[in-house]
Coordinates of C-alpha atoms in Angstrom, one line a residue:
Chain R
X1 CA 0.0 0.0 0.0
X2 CA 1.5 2.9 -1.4
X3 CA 0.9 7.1 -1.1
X4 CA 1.7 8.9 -3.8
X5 CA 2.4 13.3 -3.4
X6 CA 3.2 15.2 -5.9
X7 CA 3.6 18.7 -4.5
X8 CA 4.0 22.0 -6.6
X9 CA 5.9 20.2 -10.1
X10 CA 6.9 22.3 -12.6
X11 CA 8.7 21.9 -15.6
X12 CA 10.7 23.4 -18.0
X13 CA 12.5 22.0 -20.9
X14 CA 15.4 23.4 -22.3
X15 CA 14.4 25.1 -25.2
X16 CA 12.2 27.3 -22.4
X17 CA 8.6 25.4 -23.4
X18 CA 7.0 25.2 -19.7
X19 CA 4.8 22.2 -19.5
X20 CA 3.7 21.9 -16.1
X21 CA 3.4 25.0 -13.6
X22 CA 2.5 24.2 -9.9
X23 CA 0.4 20.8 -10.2
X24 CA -0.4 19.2 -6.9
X25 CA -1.7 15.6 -7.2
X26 CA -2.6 13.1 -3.9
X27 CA -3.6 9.4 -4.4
X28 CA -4.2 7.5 -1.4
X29 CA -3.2 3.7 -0.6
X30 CA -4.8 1.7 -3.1
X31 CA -6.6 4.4 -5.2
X32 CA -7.3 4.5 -8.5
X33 CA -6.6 8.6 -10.2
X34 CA -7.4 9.7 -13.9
X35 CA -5.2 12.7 -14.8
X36 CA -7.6 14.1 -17.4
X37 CA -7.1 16.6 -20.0
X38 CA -6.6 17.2 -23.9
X39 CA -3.2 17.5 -26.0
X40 CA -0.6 20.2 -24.4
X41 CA -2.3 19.4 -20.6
X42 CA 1.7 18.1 -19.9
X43 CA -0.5 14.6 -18.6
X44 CA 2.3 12.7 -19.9
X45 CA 5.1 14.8 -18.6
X46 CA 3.9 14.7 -15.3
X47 CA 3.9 10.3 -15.8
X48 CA 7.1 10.8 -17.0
X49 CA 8.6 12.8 -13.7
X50 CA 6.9 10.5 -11.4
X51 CA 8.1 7.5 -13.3
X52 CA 11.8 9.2 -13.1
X53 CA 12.3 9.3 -16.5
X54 CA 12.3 13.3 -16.6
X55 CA 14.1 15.9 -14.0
X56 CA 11.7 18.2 -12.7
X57 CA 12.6 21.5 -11.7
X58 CA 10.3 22.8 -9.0
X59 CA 8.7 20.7 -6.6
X60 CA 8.8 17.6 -5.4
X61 CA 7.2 13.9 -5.5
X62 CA 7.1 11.5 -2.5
X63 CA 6.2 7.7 -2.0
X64 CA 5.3 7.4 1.6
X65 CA 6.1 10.3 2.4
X66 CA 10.0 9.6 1.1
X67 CA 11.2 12.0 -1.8
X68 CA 11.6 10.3 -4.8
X69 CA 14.9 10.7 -7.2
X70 CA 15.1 9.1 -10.1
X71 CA 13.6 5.8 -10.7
X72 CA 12.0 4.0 -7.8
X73 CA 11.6 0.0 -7.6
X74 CA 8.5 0.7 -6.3
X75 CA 6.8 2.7 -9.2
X76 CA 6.2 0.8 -12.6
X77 CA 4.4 1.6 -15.7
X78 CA 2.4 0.7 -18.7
X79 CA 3.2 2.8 -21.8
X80 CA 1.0 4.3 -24.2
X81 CA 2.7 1.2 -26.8
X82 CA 3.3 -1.9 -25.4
X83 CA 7.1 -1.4 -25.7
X84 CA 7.8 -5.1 -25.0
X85 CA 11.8 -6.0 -25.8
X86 CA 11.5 -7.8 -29.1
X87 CA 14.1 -10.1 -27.9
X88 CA 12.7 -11.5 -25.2
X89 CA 9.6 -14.4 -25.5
X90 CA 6.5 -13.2 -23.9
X91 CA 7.1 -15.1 -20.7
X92 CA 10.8 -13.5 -20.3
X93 CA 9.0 -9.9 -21.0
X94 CA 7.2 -10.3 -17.8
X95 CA 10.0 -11.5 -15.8
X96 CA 12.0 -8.4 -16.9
X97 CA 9.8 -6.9 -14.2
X98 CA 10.3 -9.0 -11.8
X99 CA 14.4 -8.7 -11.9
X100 CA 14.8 -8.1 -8.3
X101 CA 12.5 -10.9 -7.5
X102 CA 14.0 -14.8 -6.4
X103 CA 14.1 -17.0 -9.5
X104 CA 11.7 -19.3 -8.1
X105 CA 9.2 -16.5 -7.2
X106 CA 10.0 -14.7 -10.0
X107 CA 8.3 -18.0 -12.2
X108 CA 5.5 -18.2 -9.7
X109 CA 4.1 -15.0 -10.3
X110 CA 4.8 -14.8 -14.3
X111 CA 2.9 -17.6 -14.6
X112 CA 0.4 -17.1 -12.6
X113 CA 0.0 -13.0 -14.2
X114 CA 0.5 -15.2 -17.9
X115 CA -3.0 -16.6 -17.0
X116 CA -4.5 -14.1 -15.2
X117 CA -4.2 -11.9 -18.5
X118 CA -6.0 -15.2 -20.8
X119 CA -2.3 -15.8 -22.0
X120 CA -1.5 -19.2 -20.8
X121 CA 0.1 -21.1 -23.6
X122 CA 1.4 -17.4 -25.2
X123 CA 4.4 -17.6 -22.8
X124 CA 7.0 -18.4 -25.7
X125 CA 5.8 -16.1 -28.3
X126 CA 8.0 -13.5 -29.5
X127 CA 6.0 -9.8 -29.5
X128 CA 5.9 -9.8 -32.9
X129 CA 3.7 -13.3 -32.7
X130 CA 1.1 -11.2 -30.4
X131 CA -1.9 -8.6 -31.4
X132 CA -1.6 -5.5 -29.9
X133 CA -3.9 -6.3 -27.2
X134 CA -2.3 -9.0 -26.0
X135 CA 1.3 -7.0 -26.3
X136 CA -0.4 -4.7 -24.4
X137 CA -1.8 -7.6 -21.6
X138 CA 1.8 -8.8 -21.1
X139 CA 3.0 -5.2 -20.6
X140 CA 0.6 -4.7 -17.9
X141 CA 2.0 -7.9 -16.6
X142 CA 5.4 -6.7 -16.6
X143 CA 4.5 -3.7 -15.0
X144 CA 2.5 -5.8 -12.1
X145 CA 4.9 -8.7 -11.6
X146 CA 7.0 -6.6 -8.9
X147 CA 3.8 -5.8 -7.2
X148 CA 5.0 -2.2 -7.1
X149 CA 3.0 0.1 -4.7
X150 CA 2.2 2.7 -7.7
X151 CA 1.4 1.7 -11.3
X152 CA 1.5 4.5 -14.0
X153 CA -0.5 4.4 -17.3
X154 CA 0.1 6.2 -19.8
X155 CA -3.2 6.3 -22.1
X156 CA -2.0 2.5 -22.4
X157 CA -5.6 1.8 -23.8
X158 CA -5.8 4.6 -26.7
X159 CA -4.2 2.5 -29.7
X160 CA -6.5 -0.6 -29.1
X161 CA -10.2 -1.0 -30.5
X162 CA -13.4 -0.5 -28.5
X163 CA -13.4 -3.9 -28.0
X164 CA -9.9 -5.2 -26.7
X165 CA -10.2 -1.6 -24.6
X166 CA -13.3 -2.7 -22.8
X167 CA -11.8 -5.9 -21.8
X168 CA -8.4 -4.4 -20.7
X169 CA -10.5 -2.3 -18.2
X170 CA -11.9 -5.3 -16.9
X171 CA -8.7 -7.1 -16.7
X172 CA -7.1 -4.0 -14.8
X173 CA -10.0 -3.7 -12.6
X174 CA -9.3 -7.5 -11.6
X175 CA -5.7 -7.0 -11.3
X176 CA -6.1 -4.0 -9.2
X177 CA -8.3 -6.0 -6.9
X178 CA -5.8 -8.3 -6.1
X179 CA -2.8 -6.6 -6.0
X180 CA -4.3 -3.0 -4.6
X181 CA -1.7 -1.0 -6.4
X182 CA -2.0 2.6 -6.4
X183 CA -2.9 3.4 -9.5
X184 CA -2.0 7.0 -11.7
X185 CA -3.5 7.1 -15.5
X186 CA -3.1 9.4 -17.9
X187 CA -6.1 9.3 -20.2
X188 CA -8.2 11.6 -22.9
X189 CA -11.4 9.3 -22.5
X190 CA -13.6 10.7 -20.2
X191 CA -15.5 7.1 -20.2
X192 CA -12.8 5.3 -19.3
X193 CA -11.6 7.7 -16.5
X194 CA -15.2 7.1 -14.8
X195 CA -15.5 3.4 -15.5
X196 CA -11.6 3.0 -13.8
X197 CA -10.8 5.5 -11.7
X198 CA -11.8 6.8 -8.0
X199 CA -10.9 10.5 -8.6
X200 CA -10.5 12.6 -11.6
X201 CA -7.9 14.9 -12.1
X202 CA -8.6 17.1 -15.0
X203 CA -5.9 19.4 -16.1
X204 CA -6.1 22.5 -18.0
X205 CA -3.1 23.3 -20.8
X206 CA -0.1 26.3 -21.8
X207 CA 1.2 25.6 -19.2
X208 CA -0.4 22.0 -17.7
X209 CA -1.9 22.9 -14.7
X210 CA -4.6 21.0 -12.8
X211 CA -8.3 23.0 -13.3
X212 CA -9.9 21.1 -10.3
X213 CA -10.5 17.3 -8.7
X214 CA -13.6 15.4 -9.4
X215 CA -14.7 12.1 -7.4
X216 CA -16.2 9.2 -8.5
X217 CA -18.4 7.9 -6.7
X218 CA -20.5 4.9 -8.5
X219 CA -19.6 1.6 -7.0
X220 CA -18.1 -1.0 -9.0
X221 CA -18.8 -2.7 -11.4
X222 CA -19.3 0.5 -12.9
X223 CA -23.2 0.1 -15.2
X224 CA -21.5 2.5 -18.3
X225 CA -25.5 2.7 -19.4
X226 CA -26.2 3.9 -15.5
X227 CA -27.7 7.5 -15.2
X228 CA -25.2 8.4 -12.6
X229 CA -22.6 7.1 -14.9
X230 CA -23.3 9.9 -17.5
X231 CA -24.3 12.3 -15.1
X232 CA -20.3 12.2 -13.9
X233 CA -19.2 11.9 -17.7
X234 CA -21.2 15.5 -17.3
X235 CA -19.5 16.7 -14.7
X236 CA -16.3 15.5 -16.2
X237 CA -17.0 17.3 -19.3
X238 CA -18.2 20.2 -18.1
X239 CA -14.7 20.4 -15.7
X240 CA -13.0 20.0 -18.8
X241 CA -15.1 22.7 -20.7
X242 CA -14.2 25.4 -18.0
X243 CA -10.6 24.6 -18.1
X244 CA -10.8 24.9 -22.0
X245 CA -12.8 28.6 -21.4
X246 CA -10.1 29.9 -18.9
X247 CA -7.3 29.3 -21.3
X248 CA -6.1 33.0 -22.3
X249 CA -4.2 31.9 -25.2
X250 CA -3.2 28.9 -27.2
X251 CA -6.2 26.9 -28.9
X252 CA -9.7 27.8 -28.2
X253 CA -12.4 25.0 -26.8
X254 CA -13.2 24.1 -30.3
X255 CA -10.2 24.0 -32.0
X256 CA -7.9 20.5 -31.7
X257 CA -8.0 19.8 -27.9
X258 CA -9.6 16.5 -28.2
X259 CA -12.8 17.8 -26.5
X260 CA -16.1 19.9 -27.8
X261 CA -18.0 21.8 -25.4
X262 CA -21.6 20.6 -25.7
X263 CA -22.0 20.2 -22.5
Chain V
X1 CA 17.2 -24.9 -57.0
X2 CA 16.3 -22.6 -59.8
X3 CA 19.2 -19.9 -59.7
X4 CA 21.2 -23.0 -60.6
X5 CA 19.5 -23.1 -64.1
X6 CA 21.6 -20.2 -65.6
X7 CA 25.2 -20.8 -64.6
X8 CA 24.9 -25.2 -65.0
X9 CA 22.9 -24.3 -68.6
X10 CA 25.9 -22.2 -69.6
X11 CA 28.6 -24.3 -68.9
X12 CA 27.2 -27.4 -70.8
X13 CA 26.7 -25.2 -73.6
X14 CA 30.4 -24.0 -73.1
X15 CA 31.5 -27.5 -72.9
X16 CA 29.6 -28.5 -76.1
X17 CA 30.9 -25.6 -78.0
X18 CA 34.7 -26.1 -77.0
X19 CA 34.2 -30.0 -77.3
X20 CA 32.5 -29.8 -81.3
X21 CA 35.3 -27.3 -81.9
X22 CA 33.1 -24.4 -82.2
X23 CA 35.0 -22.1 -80.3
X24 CA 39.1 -22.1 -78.4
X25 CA 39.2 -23.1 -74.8
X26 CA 42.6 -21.2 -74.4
X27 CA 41.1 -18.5 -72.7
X28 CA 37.9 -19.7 -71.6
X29 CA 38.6 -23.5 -70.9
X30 CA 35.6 -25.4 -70.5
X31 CA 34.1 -26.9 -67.6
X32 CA 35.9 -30.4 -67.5
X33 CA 39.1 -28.9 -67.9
X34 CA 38.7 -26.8 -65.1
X35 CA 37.7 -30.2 -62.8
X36 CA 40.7 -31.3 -64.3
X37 CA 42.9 -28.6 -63.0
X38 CA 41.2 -28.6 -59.9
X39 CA 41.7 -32.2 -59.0
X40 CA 45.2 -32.3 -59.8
X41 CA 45.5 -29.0 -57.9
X42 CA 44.1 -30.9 -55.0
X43 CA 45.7 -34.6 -55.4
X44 CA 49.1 -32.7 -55.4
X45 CA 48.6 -31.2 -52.0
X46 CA 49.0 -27.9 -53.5
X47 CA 44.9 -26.6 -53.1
X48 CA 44.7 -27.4 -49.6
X49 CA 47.8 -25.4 -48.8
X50 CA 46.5 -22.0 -51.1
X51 CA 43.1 -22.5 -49.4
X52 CA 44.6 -22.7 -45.7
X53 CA 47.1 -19.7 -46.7
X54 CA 43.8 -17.7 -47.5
X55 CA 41.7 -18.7 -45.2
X56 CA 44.0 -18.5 -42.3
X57 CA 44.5 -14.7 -43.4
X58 CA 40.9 -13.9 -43.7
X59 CA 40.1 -15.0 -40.7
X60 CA 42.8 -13.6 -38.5
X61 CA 42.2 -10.4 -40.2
X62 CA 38.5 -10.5 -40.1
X63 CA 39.3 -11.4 -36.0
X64 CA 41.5 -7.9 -35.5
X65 CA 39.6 -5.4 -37.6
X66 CA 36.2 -7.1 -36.5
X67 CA 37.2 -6.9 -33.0
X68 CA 38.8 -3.5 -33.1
X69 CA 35.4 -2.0 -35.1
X70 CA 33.0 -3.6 -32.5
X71 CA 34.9 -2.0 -29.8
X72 CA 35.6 1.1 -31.0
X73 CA 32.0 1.7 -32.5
X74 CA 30.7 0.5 -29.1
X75 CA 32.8 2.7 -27.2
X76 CA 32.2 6.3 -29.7
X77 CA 28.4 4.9 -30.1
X78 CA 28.4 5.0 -25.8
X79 CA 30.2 7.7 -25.1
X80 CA 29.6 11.1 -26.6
X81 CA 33.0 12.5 -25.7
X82 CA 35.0 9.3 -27.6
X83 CA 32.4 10.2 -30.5
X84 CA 33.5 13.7 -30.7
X85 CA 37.3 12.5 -30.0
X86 CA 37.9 9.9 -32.4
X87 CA 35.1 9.6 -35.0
X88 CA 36.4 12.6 -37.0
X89 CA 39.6 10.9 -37.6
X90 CA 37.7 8.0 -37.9
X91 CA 35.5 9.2 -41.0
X92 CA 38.5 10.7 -42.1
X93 CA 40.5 7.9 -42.5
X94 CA 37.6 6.3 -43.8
X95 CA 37.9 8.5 -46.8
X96 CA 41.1 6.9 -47.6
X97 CA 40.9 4.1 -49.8
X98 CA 42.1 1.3 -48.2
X99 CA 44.2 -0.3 -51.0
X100 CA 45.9 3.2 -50.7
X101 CA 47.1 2.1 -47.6
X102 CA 49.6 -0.9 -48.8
X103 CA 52.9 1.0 -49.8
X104 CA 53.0 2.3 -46.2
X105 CA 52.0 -0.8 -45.0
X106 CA 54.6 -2.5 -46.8
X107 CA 57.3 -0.1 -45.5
X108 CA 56.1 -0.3 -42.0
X109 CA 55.4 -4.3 -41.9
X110 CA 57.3 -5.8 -44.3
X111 CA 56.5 -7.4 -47.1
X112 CA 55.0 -10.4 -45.1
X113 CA 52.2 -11.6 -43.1
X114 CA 51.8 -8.5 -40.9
X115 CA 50.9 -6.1 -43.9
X116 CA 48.6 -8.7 -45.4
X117 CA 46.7 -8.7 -41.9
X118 CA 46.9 -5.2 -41.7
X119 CA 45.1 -4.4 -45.1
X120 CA 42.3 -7.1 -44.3
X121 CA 42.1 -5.9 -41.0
X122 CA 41.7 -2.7 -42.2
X123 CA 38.9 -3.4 -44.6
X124 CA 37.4 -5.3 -42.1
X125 CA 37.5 -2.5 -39.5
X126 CA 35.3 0.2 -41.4
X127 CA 31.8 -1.8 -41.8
X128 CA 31.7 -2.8 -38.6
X129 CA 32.5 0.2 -36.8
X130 CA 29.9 1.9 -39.0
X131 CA 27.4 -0.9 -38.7
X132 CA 27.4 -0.5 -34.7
X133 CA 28.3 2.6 -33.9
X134 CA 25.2 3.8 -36.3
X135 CA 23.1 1.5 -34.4
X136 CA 23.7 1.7 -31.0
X137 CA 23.0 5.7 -32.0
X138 CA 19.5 4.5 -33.1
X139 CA 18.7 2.4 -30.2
X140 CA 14.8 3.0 -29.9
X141 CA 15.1 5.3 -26.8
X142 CA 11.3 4.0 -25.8
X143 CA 13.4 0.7 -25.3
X144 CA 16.2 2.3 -23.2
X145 CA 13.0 3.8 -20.6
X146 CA 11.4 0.9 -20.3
X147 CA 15.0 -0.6 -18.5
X148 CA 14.8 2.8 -16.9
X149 CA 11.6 2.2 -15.3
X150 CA 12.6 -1.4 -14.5
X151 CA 15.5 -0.4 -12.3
X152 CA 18.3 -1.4 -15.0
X153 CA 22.1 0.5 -14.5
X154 CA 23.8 2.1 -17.3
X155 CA 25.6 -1.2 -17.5
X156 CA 22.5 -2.9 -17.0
X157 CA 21.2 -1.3 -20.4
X158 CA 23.9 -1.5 -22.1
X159 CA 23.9 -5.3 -21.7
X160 CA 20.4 -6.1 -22.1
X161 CA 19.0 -3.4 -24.2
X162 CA 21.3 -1.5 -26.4
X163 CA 23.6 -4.8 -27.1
X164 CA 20.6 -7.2 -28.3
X165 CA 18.7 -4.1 -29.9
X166 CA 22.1 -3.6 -31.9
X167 CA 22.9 -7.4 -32.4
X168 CA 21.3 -7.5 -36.3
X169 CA 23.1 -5.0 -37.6
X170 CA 26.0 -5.6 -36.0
X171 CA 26.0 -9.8 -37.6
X172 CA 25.1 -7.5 -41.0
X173 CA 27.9 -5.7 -40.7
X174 CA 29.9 -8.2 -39.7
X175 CA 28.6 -10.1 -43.2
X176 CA 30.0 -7.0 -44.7
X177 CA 33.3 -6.7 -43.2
X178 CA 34.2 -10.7 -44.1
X179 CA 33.1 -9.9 -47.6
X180 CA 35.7 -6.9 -47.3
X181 CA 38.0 -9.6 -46.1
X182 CA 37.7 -11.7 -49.3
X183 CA 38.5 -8.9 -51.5
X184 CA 41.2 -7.6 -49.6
X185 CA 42.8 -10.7 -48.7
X186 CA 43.5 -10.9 -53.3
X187 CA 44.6 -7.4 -53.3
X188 CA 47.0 -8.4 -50.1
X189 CA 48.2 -12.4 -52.3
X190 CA 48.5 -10.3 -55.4
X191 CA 50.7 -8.0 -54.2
X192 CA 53.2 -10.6 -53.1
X193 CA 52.8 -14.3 -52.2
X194 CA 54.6 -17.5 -52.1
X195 CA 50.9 -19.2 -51.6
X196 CA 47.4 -18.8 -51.5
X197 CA 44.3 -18.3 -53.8
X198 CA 45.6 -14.9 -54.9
X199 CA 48.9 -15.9 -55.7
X200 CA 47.3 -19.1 -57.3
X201 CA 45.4 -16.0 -59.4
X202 CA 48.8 -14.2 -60.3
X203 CA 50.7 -17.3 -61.5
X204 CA 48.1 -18.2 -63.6
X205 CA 48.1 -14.8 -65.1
X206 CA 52.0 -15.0 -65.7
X207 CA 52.0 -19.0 -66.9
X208 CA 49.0 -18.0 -68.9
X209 CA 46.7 -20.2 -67.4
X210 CA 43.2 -19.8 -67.5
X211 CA 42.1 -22.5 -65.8
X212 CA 44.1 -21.7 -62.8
X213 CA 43.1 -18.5 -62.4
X214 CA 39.1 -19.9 -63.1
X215 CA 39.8 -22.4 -60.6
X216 CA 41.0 -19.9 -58.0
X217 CA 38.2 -17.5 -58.7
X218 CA 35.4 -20.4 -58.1
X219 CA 37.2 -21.3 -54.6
X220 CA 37.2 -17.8 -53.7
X221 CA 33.3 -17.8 -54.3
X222 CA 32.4 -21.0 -52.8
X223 CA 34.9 -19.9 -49.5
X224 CA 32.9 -17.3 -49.4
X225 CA 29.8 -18.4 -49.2
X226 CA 30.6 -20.8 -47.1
X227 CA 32.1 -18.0 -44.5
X228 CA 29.2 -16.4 -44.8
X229 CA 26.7 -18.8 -44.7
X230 CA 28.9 -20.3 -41.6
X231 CA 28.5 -17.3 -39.8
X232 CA 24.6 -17.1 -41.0
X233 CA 24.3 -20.1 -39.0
X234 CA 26.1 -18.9 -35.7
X235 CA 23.6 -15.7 -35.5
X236 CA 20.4 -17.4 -36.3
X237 CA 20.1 -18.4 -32.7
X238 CA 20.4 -14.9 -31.2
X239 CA 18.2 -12.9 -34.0
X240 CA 14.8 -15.9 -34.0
X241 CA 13.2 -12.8 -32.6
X242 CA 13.7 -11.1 -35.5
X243 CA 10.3 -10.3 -38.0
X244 CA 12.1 -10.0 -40.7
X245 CA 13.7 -12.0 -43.9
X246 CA 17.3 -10.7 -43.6
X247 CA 18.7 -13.9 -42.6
X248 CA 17.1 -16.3 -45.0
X249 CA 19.9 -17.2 -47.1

């Protein structure tokens, strides 16, 4: 069970672009947070500092209340492409995430997380063998096989069809159950952040800041046909149409930002 | 099977021709003649010791300027100070062409083995440093984050991303460099040999001999596919993973 701060981030690349300007996000042990917002929001930028793959240069992150540097064993991540190492068979793919893990253990839970994502008997395919759904299954195994205290996604969902999407929410969902990581996704699909996720963070762009915190609160399984389910897509939207009005400059609501404002 | 059809179809029709008298075989001698000269090539002992003479060249060459182009495109392809240290004068020797290279060779070796090995080395040494020092540079950098994320060192990457990521174009480089070997290995015999394919080449040119030189030429191309296809076999293991057809032979 794993906290996750982020307090006042910033960032600024070299070339002087600022991407993020004072965000403060807070998931609790075990919770589930959409970071919601369309193109230029900096959503995957902030991933990318928490993961430790970026510097930032105000502010600060902490996992239990410990600053993080750099990358931390305890924080692992799905990618927005499956990124699996072409090299390595299916089954090896997951145990790359399990490096610090006993052999023996290591086996244990690879084949037990081979099954639990419907991939029993896939476990000596090479990537290139695998559909993108089920590239993208044995990433989130990967990513789970360290039982790490916070999982990023990164919009690891958005290249797959309607169909293989639905069931990856399911499988997460599952996974999540069993393992109670806490969880930090990056999405631009306002369904999937209510169907997965217990608050929504949605962020505003030029610079990425965050416009305001919405909760969920439907139980699960989540009914997507529910009332209450679209009345929180409403609210969502809504959020997201205010951030879009408050922009001084850059694109207006209408214009490219992945959202319209008919709400 | 089929790209077989061209090259047998010709020589029987060479054969007939020379055989029915329709044209010399002086200068182009026909198939059997060159069996002929083969086989007493290799009943008197004297084939095998050309082939090993060659061979043992190529390889040792192919060994130094291999190993010293992995290495050294490793090293610039790792390190961006090496890079901007030695691949200018690198490139620039690059620039030179490498049969240029023997008169100072010669000076500086000897007339002997050394500047034989040197030369092969040599053209060895460019294709592979190129081959690897252009890929680890194109290492998919969404490969390099994922060990990142997964708690990998520097060395860590560098062993199990960037070296298997760079592992096809470094065997198709090596491919390269041993058929650099090949050609510079005749440029090294021609210049001066007591044995080997290339001198086997040069006497026949001075005794007149067609068939000799023929008879060279044909070991020199089945050597070399067999090098090739040898080393084919070695790197099909480590490249399975591979979605291409690059390796089929």
């Amino acid at each position: 069970m794993t906290r996750l701060t982020v307090r006042g981030i910033g960032k600024t690349y070299a070339d002087g672009t600022e991407a993020l300007r004072g965000v403060d996000v807070h998931a609790a042990d075990g919770e589930i947070v959409a970071i919601l917002g369309g193109s230029g929001c900096g959503k995957t930028t902030l991933l990318r500092l928490i993961a430790g793959l970026d510097e930032t240069t105000t502010g600060a992150i902490d996992v239990d209340g410990v600053s993080l540097t750099g990358t931390n064993p305890a924080i692992s991540a799905v990618f927005q492409e499956p990124r699996l190492l072409p090299w390595l068979t299916a089954e090896a793919n997951i145990a790359f995430g399990g490096r610090r893990l006993a052999t023996e253990e290591r086996q244990a839970r690879m084949e037990s997380l081979l099954a639990r994502v419907g991939l029993a008997g896939y476990g000596k395919r090479w990537p290139r063998e695998l559909s993108g759904g089920q590239q993208q299954r044995i990433a989130i195994a990967r990513a789970l096989i360290g039982h790490p205290g916070v999982l990023l996604l990164d919009e690891p969902f958005s290249a797959l069809d309607p169909f293989t999407r639905a069931s990856l929410h399911d499988l997460l969902l599952d996974l999540w159950r069993e393992l109670r990581p806490t969880v930090l996704m990056v999405t631009h699909d306002i369904e999937e952040a209510v169907v997965l996720a217990d608050r929504i963070v949605v962020m505003r762009p030029h610079p990425g800041r965050v416009q305001e915190t919405l909760p969920v609160d439907l139980p699960r399984p989540r009914n997507r046909l529910a009332p209450a389910f679209d009345l929180t897509k409403r609210n969502v939207l809504r959020a997201i149409n205010r951030s879009l009005a408050e922009v001084p400059s850059g694109p207006g609501p209408t214009s490219g930002n992945g959202f319209s404002p008919w709400v | 099977m089929v790209g077989l059809v061209i090259p047998v179809g010709l020589a029987i029709l060479w054969e007939i021709a020379v055989r029915y008298g329709v044209v010399g075989g002086r200068l182009m001698p026909p198939p059997s003649r060159l069996a002929q000269t083969a086989w007493a090539l290799a009943r008197s002992g004297e084939l095998l010791v050309h082939i090993e003479a060659t061979m043992t060249r190529v390889l040792l060459g192919f060994a130094l300027g291999a190993t010293a182009g992995t290495l050294l495109g490793m090293l610039n392809g790792a390190s961006p100070l090496a890079n901007r240290l030695l691949d200018p004068s690198i490139q620039a020797l690059r620039s030179v062409p490498s049969i240029a290279w023997v008169p100072l060779f010669i000076l500086w070796l000897g007339i002997f083995e050394t500047s034989k090995l040197a030369l092969i080395a040599l053209g060895v040494f460019f294709p592979v440093y190129l081959g690897i020092f252009t890929a680890i540079q194109s290492v998919d950098r969404k490969l390099i984050e994922v060990g990142r994320v997964f708690g990998l060192s520097s060395t860590g990457i560098a062993l199990r991303i960037t070296w298997p990521a760079v592992m096809p174009v470094w065997i198709a480089s090596l491919r390269t460099g041993l058929g650099l070997g090949f050609m510079f290995v005749v440029a090294a015999e021609l210049m001066g040999a007591s044995e080997g394919l290339g001198y086997l080449l040069l006497d026949g040119q001075q005794m007149g001999r067609a068939d000799s030189i023929l008879v060279a030429m044909i070991i020199f191309a089945l050597l070399g596919k067999a090098s090739d296809s040898v080393l084919v076999a070695l790197s099909r293991p480590v490249l399975r993973w591979q979605d291409t057809n690059r390796m089929r032979l």
